[in-house]
XYZ file of C-alpha atoms in Angstrom:
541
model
C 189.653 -144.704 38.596
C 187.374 -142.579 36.855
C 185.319 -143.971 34.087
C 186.143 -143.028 30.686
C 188.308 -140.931 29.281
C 189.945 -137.813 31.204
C 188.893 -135.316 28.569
C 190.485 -132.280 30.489
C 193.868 -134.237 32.044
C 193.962 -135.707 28.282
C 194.071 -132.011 26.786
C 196.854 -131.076 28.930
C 198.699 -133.914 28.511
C 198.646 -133.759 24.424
C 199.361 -129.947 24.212
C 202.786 -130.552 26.631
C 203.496 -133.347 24.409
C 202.826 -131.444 20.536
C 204.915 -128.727 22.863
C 207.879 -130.995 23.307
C 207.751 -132.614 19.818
C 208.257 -129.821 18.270
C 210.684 -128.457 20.443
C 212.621 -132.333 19.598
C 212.261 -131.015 15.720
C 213.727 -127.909 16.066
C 216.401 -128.745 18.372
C 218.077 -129.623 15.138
C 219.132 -126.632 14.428
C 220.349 -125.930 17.915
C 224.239 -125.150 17.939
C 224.801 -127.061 14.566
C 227.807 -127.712 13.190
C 228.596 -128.121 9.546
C 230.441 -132.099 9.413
C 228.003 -134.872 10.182
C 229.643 -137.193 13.030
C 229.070 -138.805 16.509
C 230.356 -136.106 18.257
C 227.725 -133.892 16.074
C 224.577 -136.278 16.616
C 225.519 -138.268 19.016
C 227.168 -135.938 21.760
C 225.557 -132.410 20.479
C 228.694 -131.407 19.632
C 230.139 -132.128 23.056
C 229.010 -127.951 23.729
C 227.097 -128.004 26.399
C 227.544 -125.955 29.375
C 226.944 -126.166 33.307
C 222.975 -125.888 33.226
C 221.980 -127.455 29.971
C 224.559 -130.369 31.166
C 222.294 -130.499 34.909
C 218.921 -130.558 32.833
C 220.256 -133.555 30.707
C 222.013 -135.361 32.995
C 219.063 -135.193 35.793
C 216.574 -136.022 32.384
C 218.670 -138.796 32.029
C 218.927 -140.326 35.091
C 215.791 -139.459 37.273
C 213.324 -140.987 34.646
C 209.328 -141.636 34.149
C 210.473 -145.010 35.722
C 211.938 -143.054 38.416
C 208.660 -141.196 39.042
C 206.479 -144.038 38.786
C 208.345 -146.547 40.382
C 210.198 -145.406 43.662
C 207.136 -144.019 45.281
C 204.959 -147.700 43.911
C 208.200 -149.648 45.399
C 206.969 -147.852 49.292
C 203.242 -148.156 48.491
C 203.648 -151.829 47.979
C 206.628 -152.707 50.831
C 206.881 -149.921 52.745
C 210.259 -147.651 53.706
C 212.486 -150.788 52.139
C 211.653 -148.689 48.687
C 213.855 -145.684 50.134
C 216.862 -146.955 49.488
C 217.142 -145.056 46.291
C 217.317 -141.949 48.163
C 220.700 -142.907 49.715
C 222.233 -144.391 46.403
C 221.936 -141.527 44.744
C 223.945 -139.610 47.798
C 226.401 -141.920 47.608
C 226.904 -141.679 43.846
C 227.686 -138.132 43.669
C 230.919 -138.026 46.104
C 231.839 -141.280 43.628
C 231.450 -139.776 40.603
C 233.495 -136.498 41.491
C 236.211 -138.783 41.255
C 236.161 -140.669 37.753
C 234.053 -138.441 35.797
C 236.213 -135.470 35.044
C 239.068 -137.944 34.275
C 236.969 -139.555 31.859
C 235.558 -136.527 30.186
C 239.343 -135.115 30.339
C 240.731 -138.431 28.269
C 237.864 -138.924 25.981
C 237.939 -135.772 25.250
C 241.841 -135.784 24.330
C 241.181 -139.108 22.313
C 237.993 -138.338 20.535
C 236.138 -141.190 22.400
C 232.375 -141.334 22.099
C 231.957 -144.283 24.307
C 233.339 -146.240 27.683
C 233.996 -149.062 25.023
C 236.268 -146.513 22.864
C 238.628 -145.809 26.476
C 238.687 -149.531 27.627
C 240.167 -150.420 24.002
C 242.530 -147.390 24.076
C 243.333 -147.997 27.502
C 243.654 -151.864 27.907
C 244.915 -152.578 24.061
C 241.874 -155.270 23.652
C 238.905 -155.269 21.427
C 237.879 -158.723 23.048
C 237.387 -156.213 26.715
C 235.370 -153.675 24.729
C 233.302 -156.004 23.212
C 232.376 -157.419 26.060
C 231.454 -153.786 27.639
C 229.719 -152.283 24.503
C 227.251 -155.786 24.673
C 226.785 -155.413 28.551
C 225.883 -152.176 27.891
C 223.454 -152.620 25.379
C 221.883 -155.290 27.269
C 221.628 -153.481 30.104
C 219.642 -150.374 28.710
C 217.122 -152.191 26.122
C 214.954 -153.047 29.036
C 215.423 -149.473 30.563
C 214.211 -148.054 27.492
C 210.894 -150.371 28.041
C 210.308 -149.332 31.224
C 210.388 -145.585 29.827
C 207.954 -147.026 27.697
C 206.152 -148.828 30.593
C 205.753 -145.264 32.597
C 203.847 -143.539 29.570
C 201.776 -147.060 29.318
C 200.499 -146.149 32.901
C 199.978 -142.515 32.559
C 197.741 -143.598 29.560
C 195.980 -146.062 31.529
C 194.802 -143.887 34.487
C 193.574 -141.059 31.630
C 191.711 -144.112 30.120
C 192.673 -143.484 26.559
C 193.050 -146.993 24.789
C 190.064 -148.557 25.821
C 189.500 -151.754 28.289
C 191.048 -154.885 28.092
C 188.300 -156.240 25.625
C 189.372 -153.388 23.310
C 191.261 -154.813 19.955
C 195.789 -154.322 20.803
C 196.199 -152.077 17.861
C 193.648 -149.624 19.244
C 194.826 -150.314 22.568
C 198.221 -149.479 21.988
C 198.168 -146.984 19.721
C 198.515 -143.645 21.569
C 202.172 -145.914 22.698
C 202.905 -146.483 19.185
C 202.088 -142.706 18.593
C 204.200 -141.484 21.090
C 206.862 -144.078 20.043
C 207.107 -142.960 16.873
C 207.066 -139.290 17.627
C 210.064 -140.246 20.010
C 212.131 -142.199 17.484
C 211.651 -139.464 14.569
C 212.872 -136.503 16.631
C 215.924 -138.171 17.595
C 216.601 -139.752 14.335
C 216.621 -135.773 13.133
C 218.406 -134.373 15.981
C 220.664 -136.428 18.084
C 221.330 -135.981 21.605
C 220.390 -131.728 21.053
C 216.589 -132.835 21.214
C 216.669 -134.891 24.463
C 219.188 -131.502 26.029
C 216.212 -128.876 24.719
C 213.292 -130.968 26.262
C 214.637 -132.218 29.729
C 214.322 -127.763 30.703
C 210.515 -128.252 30.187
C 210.283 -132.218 31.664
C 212.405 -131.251 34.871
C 210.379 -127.893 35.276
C 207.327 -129.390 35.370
C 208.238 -132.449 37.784
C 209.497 -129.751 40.400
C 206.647 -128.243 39.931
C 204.523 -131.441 40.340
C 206.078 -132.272 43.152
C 206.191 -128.986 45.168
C 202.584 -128.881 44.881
C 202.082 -132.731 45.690
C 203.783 -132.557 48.615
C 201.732 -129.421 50.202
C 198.467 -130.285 48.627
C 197.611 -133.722 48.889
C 198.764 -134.274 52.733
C 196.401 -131.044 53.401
C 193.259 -132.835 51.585
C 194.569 -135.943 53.746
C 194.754 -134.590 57.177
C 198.281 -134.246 57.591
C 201.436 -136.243 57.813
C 200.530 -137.546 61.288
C 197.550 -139.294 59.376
C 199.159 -140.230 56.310
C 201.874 -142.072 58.225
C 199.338 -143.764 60.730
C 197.077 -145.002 58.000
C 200.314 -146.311 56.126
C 201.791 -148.396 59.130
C 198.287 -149.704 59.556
C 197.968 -150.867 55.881
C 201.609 -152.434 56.293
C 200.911 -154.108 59.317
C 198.187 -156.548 57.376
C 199.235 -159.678 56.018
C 200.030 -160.497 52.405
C 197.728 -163.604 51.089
C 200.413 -164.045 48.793
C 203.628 -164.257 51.337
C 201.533 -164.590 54.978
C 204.093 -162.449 56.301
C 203.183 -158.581 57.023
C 202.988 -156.323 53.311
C 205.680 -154.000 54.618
C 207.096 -152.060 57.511
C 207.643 -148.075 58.390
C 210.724 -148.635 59.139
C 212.710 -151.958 57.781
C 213.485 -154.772 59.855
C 217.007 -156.646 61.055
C 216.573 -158.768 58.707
C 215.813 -156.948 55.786
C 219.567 -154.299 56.897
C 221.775 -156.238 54.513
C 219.247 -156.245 51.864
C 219.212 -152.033 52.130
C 222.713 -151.330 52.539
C 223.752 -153.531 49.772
C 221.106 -152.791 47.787
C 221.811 -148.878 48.031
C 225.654 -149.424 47.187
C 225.747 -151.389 44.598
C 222.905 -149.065 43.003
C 225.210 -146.111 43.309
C 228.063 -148.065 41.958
C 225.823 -148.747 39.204
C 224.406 -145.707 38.346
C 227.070 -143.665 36.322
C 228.003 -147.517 34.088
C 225.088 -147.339 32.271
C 226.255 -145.805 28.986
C 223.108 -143.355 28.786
C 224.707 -141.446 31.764
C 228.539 -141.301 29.994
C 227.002 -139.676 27.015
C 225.101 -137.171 28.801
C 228.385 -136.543 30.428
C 230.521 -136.519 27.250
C 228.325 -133.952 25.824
C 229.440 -131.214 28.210
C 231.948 -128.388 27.036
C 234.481 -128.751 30.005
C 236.290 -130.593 32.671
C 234.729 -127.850 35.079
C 231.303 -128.367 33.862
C 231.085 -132.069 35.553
C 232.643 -131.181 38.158
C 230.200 -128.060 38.932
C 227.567 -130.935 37.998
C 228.098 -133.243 40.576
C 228.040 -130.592 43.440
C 224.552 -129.272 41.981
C 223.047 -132.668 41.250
C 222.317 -134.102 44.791
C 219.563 -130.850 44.281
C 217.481 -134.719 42.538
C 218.058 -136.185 45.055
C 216.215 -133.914 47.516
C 213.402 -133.776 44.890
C 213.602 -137.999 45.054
C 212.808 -138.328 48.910
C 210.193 -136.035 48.908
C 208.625 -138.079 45.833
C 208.829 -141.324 47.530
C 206.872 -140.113 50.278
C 203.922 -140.497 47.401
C 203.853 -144.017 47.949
C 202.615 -143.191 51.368
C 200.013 -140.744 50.033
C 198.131 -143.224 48.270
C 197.801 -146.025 50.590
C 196.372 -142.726 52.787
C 194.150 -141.875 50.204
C 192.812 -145.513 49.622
C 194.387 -146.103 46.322
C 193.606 -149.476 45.158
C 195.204 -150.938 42.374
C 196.347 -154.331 40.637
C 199.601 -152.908 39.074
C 201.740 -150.703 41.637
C 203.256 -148.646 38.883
C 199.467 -147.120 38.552
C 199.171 -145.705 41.910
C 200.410 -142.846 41.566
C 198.874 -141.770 38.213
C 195.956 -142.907 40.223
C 197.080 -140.478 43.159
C 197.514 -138.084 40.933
C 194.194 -138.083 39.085
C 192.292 -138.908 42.260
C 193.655 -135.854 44.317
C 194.253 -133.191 41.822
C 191.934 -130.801 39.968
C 191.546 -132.398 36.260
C 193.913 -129.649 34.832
C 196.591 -129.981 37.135
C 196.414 -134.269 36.561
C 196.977 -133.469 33.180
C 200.115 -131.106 33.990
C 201.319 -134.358 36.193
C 201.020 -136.713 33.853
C 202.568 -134.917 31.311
C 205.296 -134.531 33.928
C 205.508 -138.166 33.468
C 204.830 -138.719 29.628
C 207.730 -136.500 28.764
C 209.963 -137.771 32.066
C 209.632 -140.886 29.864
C 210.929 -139.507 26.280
C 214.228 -137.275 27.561
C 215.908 -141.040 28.654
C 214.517 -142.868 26.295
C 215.924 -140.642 23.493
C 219.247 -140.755 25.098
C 219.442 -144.140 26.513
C 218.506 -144.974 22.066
C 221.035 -142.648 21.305
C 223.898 -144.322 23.722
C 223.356 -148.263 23.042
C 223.692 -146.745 19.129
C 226.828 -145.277 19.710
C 228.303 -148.508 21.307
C 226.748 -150.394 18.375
C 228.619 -148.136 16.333
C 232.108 -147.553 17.325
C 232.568 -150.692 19.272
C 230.789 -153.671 17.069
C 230.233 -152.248 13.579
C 233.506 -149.971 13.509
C 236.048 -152.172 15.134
C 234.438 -155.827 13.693
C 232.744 -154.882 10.523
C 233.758 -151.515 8.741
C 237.137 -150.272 10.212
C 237.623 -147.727 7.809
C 234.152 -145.903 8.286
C 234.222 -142.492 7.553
C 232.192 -140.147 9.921
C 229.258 -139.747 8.269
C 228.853 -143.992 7.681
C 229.121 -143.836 11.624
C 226.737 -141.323 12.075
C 224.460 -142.810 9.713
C 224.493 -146.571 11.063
C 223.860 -144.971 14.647
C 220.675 -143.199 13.408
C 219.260 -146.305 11.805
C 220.324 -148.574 15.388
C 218.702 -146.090 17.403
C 215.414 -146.205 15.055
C 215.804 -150.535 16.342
C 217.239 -150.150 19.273
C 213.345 -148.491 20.280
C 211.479 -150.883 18.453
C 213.073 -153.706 20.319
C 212.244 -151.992 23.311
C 208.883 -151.092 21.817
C 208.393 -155.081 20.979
C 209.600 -156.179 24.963
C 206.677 -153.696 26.363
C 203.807 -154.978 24.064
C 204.889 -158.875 24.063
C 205.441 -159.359 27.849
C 204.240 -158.556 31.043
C 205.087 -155.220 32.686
C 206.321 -157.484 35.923
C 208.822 -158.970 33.634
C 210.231 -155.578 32.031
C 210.773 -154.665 35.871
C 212.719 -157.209 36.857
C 214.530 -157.311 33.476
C 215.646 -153.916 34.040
C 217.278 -155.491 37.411
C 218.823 -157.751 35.858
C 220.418 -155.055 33.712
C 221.461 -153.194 36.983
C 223.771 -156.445 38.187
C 224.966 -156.983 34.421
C 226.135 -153.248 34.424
C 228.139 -153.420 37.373
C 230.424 -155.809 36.165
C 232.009 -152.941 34.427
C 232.885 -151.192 37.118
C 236.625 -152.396 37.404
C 237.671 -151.858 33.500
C 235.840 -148.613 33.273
C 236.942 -147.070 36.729
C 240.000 -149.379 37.800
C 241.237 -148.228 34.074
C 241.012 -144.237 35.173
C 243.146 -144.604 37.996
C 245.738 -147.288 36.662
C 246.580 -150.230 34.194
C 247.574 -152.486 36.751
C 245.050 -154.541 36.043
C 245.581 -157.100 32.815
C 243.008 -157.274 30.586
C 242.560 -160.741 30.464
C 242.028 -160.873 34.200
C 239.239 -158.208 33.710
C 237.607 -160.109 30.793
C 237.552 -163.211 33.143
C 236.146 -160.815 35.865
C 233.626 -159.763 33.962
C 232.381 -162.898 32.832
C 232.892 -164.768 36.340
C 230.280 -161.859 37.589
C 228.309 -161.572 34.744
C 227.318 -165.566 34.694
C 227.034 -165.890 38.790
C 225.377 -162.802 38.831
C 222.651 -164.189 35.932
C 222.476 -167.474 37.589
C 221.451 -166.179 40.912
C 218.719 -163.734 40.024
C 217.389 -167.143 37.642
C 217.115 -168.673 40.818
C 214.703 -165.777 42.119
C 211.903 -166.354 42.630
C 208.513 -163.877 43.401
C 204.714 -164.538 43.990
C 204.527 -164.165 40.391
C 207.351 -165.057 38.422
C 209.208 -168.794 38.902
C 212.399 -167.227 37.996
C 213.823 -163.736 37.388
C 211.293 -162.553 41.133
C 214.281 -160.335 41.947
C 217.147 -158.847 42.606
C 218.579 -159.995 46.388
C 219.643 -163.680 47.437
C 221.354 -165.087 49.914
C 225.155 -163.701 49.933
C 227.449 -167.062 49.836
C 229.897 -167.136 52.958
C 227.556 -164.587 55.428
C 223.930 -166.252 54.974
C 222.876 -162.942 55.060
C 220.133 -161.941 51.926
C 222.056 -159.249 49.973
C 222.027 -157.717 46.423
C 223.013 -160.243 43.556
C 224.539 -157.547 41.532
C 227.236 -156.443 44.469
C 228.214 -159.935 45.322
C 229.227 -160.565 41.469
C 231.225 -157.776 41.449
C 232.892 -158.519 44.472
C 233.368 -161.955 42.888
C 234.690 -159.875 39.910
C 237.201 -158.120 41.499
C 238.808 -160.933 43.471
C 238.855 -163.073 40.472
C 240.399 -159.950 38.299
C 243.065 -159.453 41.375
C 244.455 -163.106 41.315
C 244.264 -164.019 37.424
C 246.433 -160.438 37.301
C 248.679 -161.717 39.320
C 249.319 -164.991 37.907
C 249.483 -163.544 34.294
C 251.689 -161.063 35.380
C 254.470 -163.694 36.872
C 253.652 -165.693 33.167
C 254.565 -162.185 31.509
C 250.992 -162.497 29.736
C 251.174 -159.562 26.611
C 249.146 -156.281 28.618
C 248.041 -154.629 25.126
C 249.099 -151.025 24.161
C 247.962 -147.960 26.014
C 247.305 -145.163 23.943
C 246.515 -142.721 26.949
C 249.068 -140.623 29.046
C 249.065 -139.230 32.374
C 248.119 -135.826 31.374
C 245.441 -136.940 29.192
C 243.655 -137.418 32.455
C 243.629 -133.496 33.499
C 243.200 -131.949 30.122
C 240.597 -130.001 29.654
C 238.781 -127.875 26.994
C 241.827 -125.085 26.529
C 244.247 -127.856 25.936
C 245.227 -128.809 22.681
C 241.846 -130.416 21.818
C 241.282 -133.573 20.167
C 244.115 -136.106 19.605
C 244.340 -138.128 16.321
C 245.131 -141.419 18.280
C 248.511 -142.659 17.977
C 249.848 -145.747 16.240
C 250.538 -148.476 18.376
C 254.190 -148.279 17.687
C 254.311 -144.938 19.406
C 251.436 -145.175 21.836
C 252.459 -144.549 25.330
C 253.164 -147.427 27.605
C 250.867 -146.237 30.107
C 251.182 -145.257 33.467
């Protein structure tokens, strides 16, 4: 690390980021429409088309996180940290399949969340509770890890002094970016993340085009690169005495992978930041156009991860593996172009931040202070209370990254990823048919929400007692597999038999408020349905 501050990489970086913020201001005035509502701030209107819809969405779901942490997940273990190039193959297929009936419905129905269609569907407030709260759970500690990424960007550019240095002027180019992040989206909504992710995803291909030519030319080739990283893996770990990674993983580390990979994918498109980006597009054709052009990430991912290579070939050495590839980056590249990288990563950090805010507001919204608190909320109350959750939402998140240890936001964030999941069967089961009762699903959800807690508790790493992880031992096969997909098997098989048994008791299965052909509308249809009583409501399908 050079000593000092990066005076040049630091320039770059801070015009990019005035560049952006004002861009986030001005975005307010972007396609504005005259009522104040969710759909207004919360879903931009739910106008965007095919490529503003790809910018978001790939904004939204390849993060700073993303960027720092895949490639630091091979430069610590080795080709284990691949498996989120196959997870996010597998997710698109997946997706092609529920999205455009959820966009269809919730676009029918006026629904601004998952919570909103699992209460409309199902006929239970107790079920969309419980999914708003996963929800929100599950993306405050994503939003610290966006946090996290611009923490190590800052690091490597040396702006906040040494360790010695007092926290408030440690912190404060975070807090300054923090507070430049929560003010443009408190002003305008989801259009400000939509504007920005053009110039964030621009310069990461960009970045990475000229990463993956440049560097392995300074290094002598892959040949090189990949014989200097098997070397480096080959050594043991003090910590473990067992090798620090592999090439290529082992037998034993298969189940680990492949469950690792699926449950990710299954994952993936739960987390509520990824519905809204959805929601906000102008068409039932738009998604689908989305998810043929999205896997274009996923091309961009692998040849990231193959950064975490780079720098144990260029003798990166570093405490914390989310800095080695700032470090990479400031090592290899001319000043200027460090800066451009960085800012790459400063700004992949604000586009989900904003919208991962903007999402666990909404479900604070409709699905706690709407349906619990203030029923008869006008639009501009909701739109109002969403604003000011969105403003805490980031200072909780804020709070998490300056109170604990960056180790602990990681594995937090896992957590979230197994907690998600559990969603899975209302959210997607619901698309495709009510079959399922809700009561079964609610016990579902909590039978894989509390095994799926309790085992990653009993996780532990060469740092943390508890909370080291996200695999254990799978119960039944002995094999070491992903926490998160054995809870939601657990969740499934406990949904399938409590259905049946409530079924032959003739348990009450709620109102459905959906029809069949909600599920295929699309923008040219009649538009937006005031929801019907319950008298009236359809008995579903």
């Amino acid at each position: 690390m050079k000593d000092g501050v990066n005076g040049v990489a630091l320039a770059v970086f801070i015009f990019f980021f005035l560049a952006v913020t004002v861009m986030g201001f001005l975005a307010a005035r972007w396609r504005k429409a005259e009522n104040d509502s969710l759909d207004e701030w919360g879903l931009g209107g739910r106008s965007f088309g095919t490529w503003v819809t790809w910018f978001l969405l790939g904004g939204d779901l390849y993060t700073a996180y993303t960027f720092v942490a895949v490639p630091a997940a091979i430069y610590a273990a080795g080709a284990a940290g691949f498996f989120a190039v196959p997870y996010t193959i597998l997710v698109y297929p997946l997706i092609f399949t529920f999205l455009p009936r959820l966009w269809s419905v919730s676009h029918k129905h006026g629904y601004v969340t998952t919570s909103d269609f699992v209460r409309g569907r199902f006929g239970s407030k107790g079920l969309s509770l419980a999914v708003a709260l996963t929800g929100i759970l599950a993306t405050m500690p994503y939003i610290a890890l966006q946090l996290v990424g611009i923490q190590a960007v800052l690091d490597v550019m040396g702006v906040g002094g040494g360790e010695n240095t007092n926290w408030f002027i440690k912190d404060l180019p975070l807090l300054i970016a923090f507070g430049v992040l929560a003010a443009y989206t408190y002003s305008s909504g989801l259009r400000a993340p939509a504007l920005i992710a053009f110039v964030k995803d621009t310069l990461i291909y960009i970045v990475i085009a000229v990463a993956i030519i440049y560097i392995p030319i300074k290094l002598g080739g892959f040949d090189d690169i990949f014989a200097k990283a098997g070397e480096a893996y080959s050594q043991t770990n003090p910590a473990t005495d067992k090798p620090r990674g592999a090439l290529v993983p082992g037998d034993a580390n298969q189940w680990t992978y492949a469950t690792l990979a699926l449950g990710s994918a299954l994952a993936l498109f739960m987390y509520p930041h990824s519905i809204t980006a959805t929601l906000s597009s102008r068409s039932r054709e738009v998604i689908r156009r989305n998810t043929t052009i999205l896997p274009l990430y996923s091309l961009m991912l692998g040849l990231l991860a193959l950064l975490g290579f780079m720098a144990i070939a260029a003798g990166i050495q570093v405490q914390n593996g989310q800095l080695a590839i700032p470090q990479l980056f400031e090592t290899m590249f001319p000043d200027w172009f460090a800066g451009v990288a960085f800012a790459a990563i400063g700004i992949g950090a604000l586009v989900p931040a904003a919208i991962m805010s903007i999402a666990a507001a909404n479900l604070f919204t409709r699905n706690i202070y709407k349906d619990f608190i203030k029923p008869d909320a006008t639009p501009a109350q909701e739109t109002k209370v969403s604003k000011l959750v969105s403003l805490l939402v980031k200072v909780g998140a804020l709070a998490f990254v300056l109170t604990m240890d960056k180790t602990v936001a990681i594995n937090f964030q896992l957590l979230g990823g197994i907690w998600i999941l559990q969603t899975f069967p209302a959210l997607v089961g619901g698309l495709f048919t009510r079959w399922c009762h809700r009561w079964a699903l609610l016990a579902g959800w909590a039978v894989g929400m509390l095994y799926g807690t309790i085992a990653a508790y009993g996780v532990a790493s060469p740092t943390q007692k508890h909370f080291g992880g996200s695999s254990a031992e799978i119960p039944g096969i002995g094999e070491i597999g992903y926490i998160g997909l054995t809870a939601f098997v657990l969740n499934v098989v406990v949904t399938v038999v409590l259905t049946f048994v409530l079924r032959a008791f003739k348990a009450p299965e709620g109102i459905d408020e959906t029809r069949p052909e909600d599920y295929k509308a699309d923008a040219g249809d009649a538009g937006v349905q005031v929801e019907l009583p319950p008298a009236t409501a359809g008995a579903g399908h």
